[in-house]
Amino acid sequence: MDSTDRKILAELQRDGRLTVTELADRVRLSISPCHRRLRALEQAGAIRGYRAVLDANTLGLTFEALVFVTMHTADRATLDAFESAVVEIAHILQAQRLFGDPDYLLRIVTRDLPAFQALYDEQLATLPGVQRLSSTLVMKSIADDRPLPL
């Protein structure tokens, strides 16, 4: 990956709806070489896909919480079952396995506090292998959906 590939990636992170013509113009390439590089970046996995970034508040998802999960045990079967179950819960926007205690961090968005409480009681507390859940509420997002540094 060279500096031109990085420019292509940076431009696409700013605006994923650019046409190849617009992208080529911004990175100072002709259309064919730009298109070849774009396809190569996609095939190499540097570009995983394209999507719209939605505004949670506009869509009525105004409540955000971080939930820390401590597991009973760390055997492979328990962790696999937990992770498979987490992937099925649409309100979990991010799930990360951590070193140390706690074992996982979940970023969750819901409509409001009662919706979060229902999700917590009915789904999170029943996840496989969970020993303890600890949550904190997000007051304000400072840096969110930032482009990767290139």
Coordinates of N, CA and C in Angstrom, one line a residue:
M1 N 0.9 -1.2 0.0 CA 0.0 0.0 0.0 C 0.9 1.2 0.0
D2 N 0.7 2.1 -1.0 CA 1.5 3.3 -1.1 C 0.7 4.5 -0.7
S3 N 1.3 5.7 -0.9 CA 0.6 6.9 -0.5 C -0.7 7.2 -1.4
T4 N -0.7 6.8 -2.6 CA -1.9 6.9 -3.4 C -3.0 6.1 -2.9
D5 N -2.7 4.8 -2.5 CA -3.8 4.0 -1.9 C -4.3 4.6 -0.6
R6 N -3.4 5.2 0.2 CA -3.9 5.8 1.4 C -4.8 7.0 1.1
K7 N -4.4 7.8 0.0 CA -5.3 8.9 -0.3 C -6.7 8.4 -0.8
I8 N -6.7 7.3 -1.5 CA -8.0 6.8 -1.9 C -8.8 6.4 -0.7
L9 N -8.2 5.7 0.2 CA -8.9 5.3 1.5 C -9.4 6.5 2.3
A10 N -8.5 7.5 2.4 CA -8.9 8.7 3.1 C -10.1 9.4 2.5
E11 N -10.1 9.5 1.2 CA -11.2 10.1 0.5 C -12.5 9.3 0.7
L12 N -12.4 8.0 0.6 CA -13.6 7.1 0.7 C -14.1 7.2 2.2
Q13 N -13.2 7.3 3.1 CA -13.7 7.4 4.5 C -14.5 8.7 4.7
R14 N -14.1 9.8 4.0 CA -14.8 11.1 4.1 C -16.1 11.0 3.4
D15 N -16.2 10.3 2.2 CA -17.4 10.2 1.4 C -17.4 8.9 0.6
G16 N -18.1 7.9 1.1 CA -18.1 6.6 0.5 C -19.0 6.6 -0.8
R17 N -19.7 7.7 -1.1 CA -20.5 7.7 -2.3 C -19.9 8.4 -3.5
L18 N -18.6 8.6 -3.4 CA -17.9 9.2 -4.5 C -17.9 8.3 -5.7
T19 N -18.1 8.8 -6.9 CA -18.0 8.0 -8.1 C -16.5 7.8 -8.3
V20 N -16.2 6.8 -9.2 CA -14.8 6.6 -9.5 C -14.2 7.8 -10.1
T21 N -14.9 8.5 -10.9 CA -14.5 9.7 -11.6 C -14.1 10.8 -10.6
E22 N -15.0 11.0 -9.6 CA -14.7 12.0 -8.5 C -13.5 11.6 -7.7
L23 N -13.4 10.3 -7.4 CA -12.3 9.8 -6.6 C -11.0 10.0 -7.3
A24 N -11.0 9.6 -8.6 CA -9.8 9.8 -9.4 C -9.3 11.2 -9.5
D25 N -10.3 12.1 -9.6 CA -9.9 13.6 -9.6 C -9.3 14.0 -8.3
R26 N -9.9 13.5 -7.2 CA -9.4 14.0 -5.9 C -8.0 13.4 -5.6
V27 N -7.7 12.2 -6.1 CA -6.4 11.7 -5.8 C -5.4 11.8 -6.9
R28 N -5.8 12.6 -8.0 CA -5.0 12.9 -9.1 C -4.5 11.7 -9.9
L29 N -5.5 10.9 -10.2 CA -5.2 9.7 -11.1 C -6.2 9.8 -12.3
S30 N -5.9 9.0 -13.3 CA -6.9 8.9 -14.3 C -7.9 7.8 -13.9
I31 N -9.0 7.7 -14.5 CA -10.1 6.8 -14.0 C -9.7 5.3 -14.0
S32 N -9.1 4.8 -15.0 CA -8.7 3.4 -15.1 C -7.8 3.0 -14.0
P33 N -6.6 3.7 -13.8 CA -5.7 3.3 -12.7 C -6.4 3.4 -11.3
C34 N -7.2 4.4 -11.1 CA -7.9 4.6 -9.9 C -8.9 3.4 -9.6
H35 N -9.6 3.1 -10.7 CA -10.5 1.9 -10.5 C -9.8 0.6 -10.2
R36 N -8.7 0.4 -10.9 CA -7.9 -0.8 -10.6 C -7.4 -0.8 -9.1
R37 N -6.9 0.3 -8.6 CA -6.5 0.4 -7.3 C -7.6 0.2 -6.3
L38 N -8.8 0.8 -6.6 CA -9.9 0.6 -5.8 C -10.3 -0.8 -5.7
R39 N -10.4 -1.5 -6.8 CA -10.8 -3.0 -6.8 C -9.7 -3.8 -6.0
A40 N -8.4 -3.4 -6.2 CA -7.4 -4.1 -5.4 C -7.5 -3.9 -3.9
L41 N -7.8 -2.7 -3.5 CA -8.0 -2.5 -2.1 C -9.2 -3.2 -1.5
E42 N -10.3 -3.3 -2.3 CA -11.5 -4.1 -1.9 C -11.1 -5.6 -1.8
Q43 N -10.4 -6.1 -2.8 CA -10.1 -7.5 -2.8 C -9.1 -7.9 -1.7
A44 N -8.2 -6.9 -1.4 CA -7.2 -7.2 -0.3 C -7.9 -7.1 1.1
G45 N -9.1 -6.6 1.1 CA -9.8 -6.5 2.4 C -9.6 -5.2 3.1
A46 N -8.8 -4.2 2.5 CA -8.7 -2.9 3.2 C -10.0 -2.2 3.2
I47 N -10.8 -2.4 2.2 CA -12.2 -1.8 2.2 C -13.1 -3.0 2.4
R48 N -13.8 -3.0 3.6 CA -14.7 -4.2 3.9 C -16.1 -4.0 3.3
G49 N -16.5 -2.8 3.0 CA -17.8 -2.5 2.5 C -18.1 -1.1 2.5
Y50 N -19.3 -0.8 2.1 CA -19.8 0.6 2.0 C -21.2 0.6 2.7
R51 N -21.5 1.7 3.5 CA -22.7 1.8 4.2 C -23.1 3.3 4.5
A52 N -24.3 3.5 4.8 CA -24.7 4.8 5.2 C -24.5 4.9 6.7
V53 N -24.1 6.1 7.2 CA -23.9 6.4 8.6 C -25.2 7.1 9.1
L54 N -26.0 6.4 9.9 CA -27.3 6.9 10.4 C -27.1 7.7 11.7
D55 N -28.0 8.6 11.9 CA -28.0 9.4 13.1 C -29.0 8.8 14.1
A56 N -28.5 8.2 15.2 CA -29.3 7.5 16.2 C -30.3 8.4 16.8
N57 N -30.0 9.6 17.1 CA -30.9 10.5 17.8 C -32.1 10.8 16.8
T58 N -31.9 11.0 15.6 CA -32.9 11.3 14.6 C -33.9 10.1 14.5
L59 N -33.3 8.9 14.7 CA -34.1 7.7 14.6 C -34.7 7.3 15.9
G60 N -34.6 8.1 17.0 CA -35.2 7.8 18.2 C -34.4 6.9 19.2
L61 N -33.2 6.7 18.8 CA -32.3 5.9 19.7 C -31.4 6.8 20.5
T62 N -32.0 7.4 21.6 CA -31.3 8.5 22.3 C -30.6 8.0 23.6
F63 N -30.7 6.8 23.9 CA -30.1 6.3 25.2 C -29.0 5.4 24.8
E64 N -27.8 5.7 25.4 CA -26.6 4.9 25.1 C -25.9 4.5 26.4
A65 N -25.5 3.2 26.5 CA -24.9 2.7 27.7 C -23.7 1.9 27.3
L66 N -22.7 1.8 28.2 CA -21.6 0.9 28.1 C -21.8 -0.1 29.2
V67 N -21.7 -1.4 28.8 CA -22.0 -2.5 29.8 C -20.7 -3.3 29.8
F68 N -20.2 -3.5 31.0 CA -19.0 -4.3 31.3 C -19.5 -5.6 31.7
V69 N -18.9 -6.7 31.1 CA -19.3 -8.1 31.4 C -18.2 -8.8 32.0
T70 N -18.4 -9.5 33.1 CA -17.5 -10.4 33.7 C -18.0 -11.8 33.6
M71 N -17.3 -12.7 33.1 CA -17.7 -14.1 32.9 C -17.4 -15.0 34.1
H72 N -18.2 -16.0 34.2 CA -18.0 -17.1 35.2 C -16.7 -17.8 35.0
T73 N -16.6 -18.2 33.7 CA -15.4 -19.0 33.3 C -15.0 -18.5 31.9
A74 N -13.7 -18.8 31.6 CA -13.2 -18.4 30.3 C -12.9 -19.6 29.4
D75 N -13.7 -20.6 29.5 CA -13.4 -21.8 28.6 C -14.0 -21.4 27.2
R76 N -13.4 -22.0 26.2 CA -13.8 -21.7 24.8 C -15.2 -21.9 24.5
A77 N -15.9 -22.9 25.0 CA -17.3 -23.2 24.7 C -18.2 -22.1 25.3
T78 N -17.9 -21.6 26.5 CA -18.7 -20.6 27.1 C -18.5 -19.2 26.4
L79 N -17.2 -18.9 26.0 CA -17.0 -17.7 25.3 C -17.6 -17.7 23.9
D80 N -17.5 -18.8 23.3 CA -18.2 -18.9 21.9 C -19.7 -18.7 22.0
A81 N -20.3 -19.4 23.0 CA -21.7 -19.2 23.2 C -22.1 -17.8 23.5
F82 N -21.3 -17.2 24.4 CA -21.6 -15.8 24.7 C -21.5 -14.9 23.5
E83 N -20.4 -15.0 22.8 CA -20.1 -14.2 21.6 C -21.2 -14.4 20.5
S84 N -21.6 -15.6 20.3 CA -22.6 -15.9 19.3 C -24.0 -15.2 19.7
A85 N -24.3 -15.3 21.0 CA -25.5 -14.7 21.5 C -25.5 -13.1 21.4
V86 N -24.3 -12.5 21.7 CA -24.1 -11.1 21.6 C -24.4 -10.6 20.2
V87 N -23.8 -11.3 19.2 CA -24.0 -10.9 17.8 C -25.4 -10.9 17.4
E88 N -26.3 -11.6 18.0 CA -27.7 -11.7 17.7 C -28.5 -10.5 18.2
I89 N -28.0 -9.7 19.1 CA -28.7 -8.6 19.8 C -28.4 -7.3 19.0
A90 N -29.4 -6.9 18.3 CA -29.2 -5.7 17.4 C -28.8 -4.4 18.1
H91 N -29.3 -4.3 19.3 CA -29.0 -3.0 20.1 C -27.5 -2.9 20.6
I92 N -26.8 -4.0 20.4 CA -25.4 -4.0 20.8 C -24.6 -3.5 19.5
L93 N -24.1 -2.3 19.6 CA -23.4 -1.7 18.4 C -22.0 -2.1 18.3
Q94 N -21.4 -2.3 19.5 CA -20.0 -2.8 19.5 C -19.8 -3.8 20.7
A95 N -19.0 -4.8 20.5 CA -18.7 -5.7 21.5 C -17.2 -6.0 21.4
Q96 N -16.5 -5.8 22.5 CA -15.1 -6.1 22.5 C -14.7 -6.9 23.7
R97 N -13.8 -7.9 23.4 CA -13.2 -8.8 24.4 C -12.0 -8.0 24.9
L98 N -11.9 -8.0 26.2 CA -10.8 -7.2 26.9 C -9.8 -8.1 27.6
F99 N -8.6 -7.6 27.8 CA -7.7 -8.3 28.7 C -8.0 -7.9 30.1
G100 N -7.9 -8.8 31.0 CA -8.1 -8.5 32.4 C -9.6 -8.5 32.8
D101 N -10.0 -7.8 33.8 CA -11.3 -7.7 34.3 C -11.9 -6.3 34.1
P102 N -13.0 -6.2 33.5 CA -13.9 -7.1 33.0 C -13.5 -7.8 31.7
D103 N -14.3 -8.8 31.3 CA -13.9 -9.6 30.2 C -14.4 -9.0 28.8
Y104 N -15.5 -8.3 28.9 CA -16.1 -7.7 27.7 C -16.6 -6.3 27.9
L105 N -16.7 -5.5 26.9 CA -17.3 -4.2 26.9 C -18.3 -4.2 25.7
L106 N -19.5 -3.8 26.1 CA -20.6 -3.7 25.1 C -21.1 -2.3 25.0
R107 N -21.2 -1.8 23.8 CA -21.8 -0.4 23.6 C -23.2 -0.7 23.1
I108 N -24.2 -0.1 23.8 CA -25.6 -0.4 23.5 C -26.3 0.9 23.3
V109 N -27.3 0.8 22.4 CA -28.1 2.0 22.1 C -29.6 1.5 22.2
T110 N -30.4 2.3 22.8 CA -31.9 2.0 22.9 C -32.7 3.3 22.8
R111 N -34.0 3.1 22.8 CA -34.9 4.3 22.7 C -34.8 5.1 23.9
D112 N -34.8 4.5 25.1 CA -34.8 5.2 26.4 C -34.4 4.3 27.5
L113 N -34.5 4.8 28.7 CA -34.1 4.0 29.9 C -35.0 2.8 30.1
P114 N -36.3 2.9 30.0 CA -37.1 1.6 30.1 C -36.8 0.6 29.1
A115 N -36.5 1.0 27.8 CA -36.1 0.0 26.8 C -34.8 -0.6 27.2
F116 N -33.8 0.2 27.7 CA -32.5 -0.4 28.1 C -32.8 -1.4 29.3
Q117 N -33.6 -1.0 30.2 CA -33.8 -1.9 31.4 C -34.4 -3.2 30.9
A118 N -35.4 -3.2 30.0 CA -36.0 -4.4 29.4 C -34.9 -5.2 28.7
L119 N -34.1 -4.6 27.9 CA -33.0 -5.3 27.2 C -32.0 -5.9 28.2
Y120 N -31.7 -5.2 29.3 CA -30.8 -5.6 30.3 C -31.3 -6.9 31.0
D121 N -32.6 -6.8 31.5 CA -33.2 -7.8 32.2 C -33.5 -9.1 31.4
E122 N -34.0 -8.9 30.2 CA -34.5 -10.0 29.4 C -33.4 -10.6 28.5
Q123 N -32.4 -9.8 28.1 CA -31.4 -10.4 27.2 C -30.0 -10.4 27.7
L124 N -29.5 -9.3 28.2 CA -28.1 -9.2 28.7 C -27.9 -10.1 29.9
A125 N -28.8 -10.0 30.9 CA -28.6 -10.8 32.1 C -28.7 -12.3 31.9
T126 N -29.3 -12.7 30.7 CA -29.4 -14.1 30.4 C -28.4 -14.7 29.4
L127 N -27.4 -13.8 29.1 CA -26.4 -14.3 28.2 C -25.6 -15.4 28.8
P128 N -25.1 -16.4 28.0 CA -24.4 -17.5 28.5 C -23.1 -17.1 29.2
G129 N -22.9 -17.7 30.4 CA -21.6 -17.5 31.1 C -21.4 -16.3 31.9
V130 N -22.5 -15.4 31.9 CA -22.3 -14.1 32.6 C -22.3 -14.2 34.1
Q131 N -21.3 -13.7 34.8 CA -21.3 -13.7 36.2 C -21.8 -12.3 36.7
R132 N -21.3 -11.2 36.1 CA -21.7 -9.9 36.5 C -21.8 -8.9 35.4
L133 N -22.8 -8.0 35.4 CA -22.9 -6.9 34.5 C -22.7 -5.6 35.2
S134 N -22.0 -4.7 34.7 CA -21.9 -3.4 35.3 C -22.1 -2.4 34.1
S135 N -23.0 -1.4 34.3 CA -23.2 -0.5 33.2 C -23.0 1.0 33.7
T136 N -22.7 1.8 32.7 CA -22.5 3.2 32.9 C -23.2 3.9 31.7
L137 N -23.8 5.0 31.9 CA -24.5 5.7 30.9 C -23.6 6.7 30.2
V138 N -23.8 6.8 28.9 CA -23.0 7.8 28.1 C -23.7 9.1 28.2
M139 N -23.0 10.1 28.7 CA -23.5 11.5 28.8 C -23.5 12.2 27.4
K140 N -22.3 12.0 26.7 CA -22.1 12.8 25.5 C -21.0 12.1 24.7
S141 N -21.2 11.9 23.4 CA -20.1 11.4 22.6 C -19.3 12.5 22.0
I142 N -18.0 12.4 22.3 CA -17.1 13.5 21.9 C -16.5 13.2 20.5
A143 N -16.0 11.9 20.3 CA -15.4 11.5 19.0 C -16.1 10.2 18.7
D144 N -16.8 10.2 17.6 CA -17.6 9.0 17.2 C -17.5 8.8 15.7
D145 N -17.5 7.6 15.3 CA -17.4 7.2 13.8 C -16.3 8.0 13.1
R146 N -15.1 8.1 13.7 CA -14.0 8.8 13.1 C -13.4 7.9 12.1
P147 N -12.8 8.5 11.1 CA -12.0 7.7 10.1 C -10.7 7.2 10.7
L148 N -10.3 6.1 10.2 CA -9.0 5.5 10.7 C -7.9 6.4 10.3
P149 N -6.9 6.5 11.1 CA -5.7 7.3 10.7 C -4.9 6.6 9.7
L150 N -4.6 7.2 8.6 CA -3.8 6.6 7.5 C -2.5 7.3 7.5

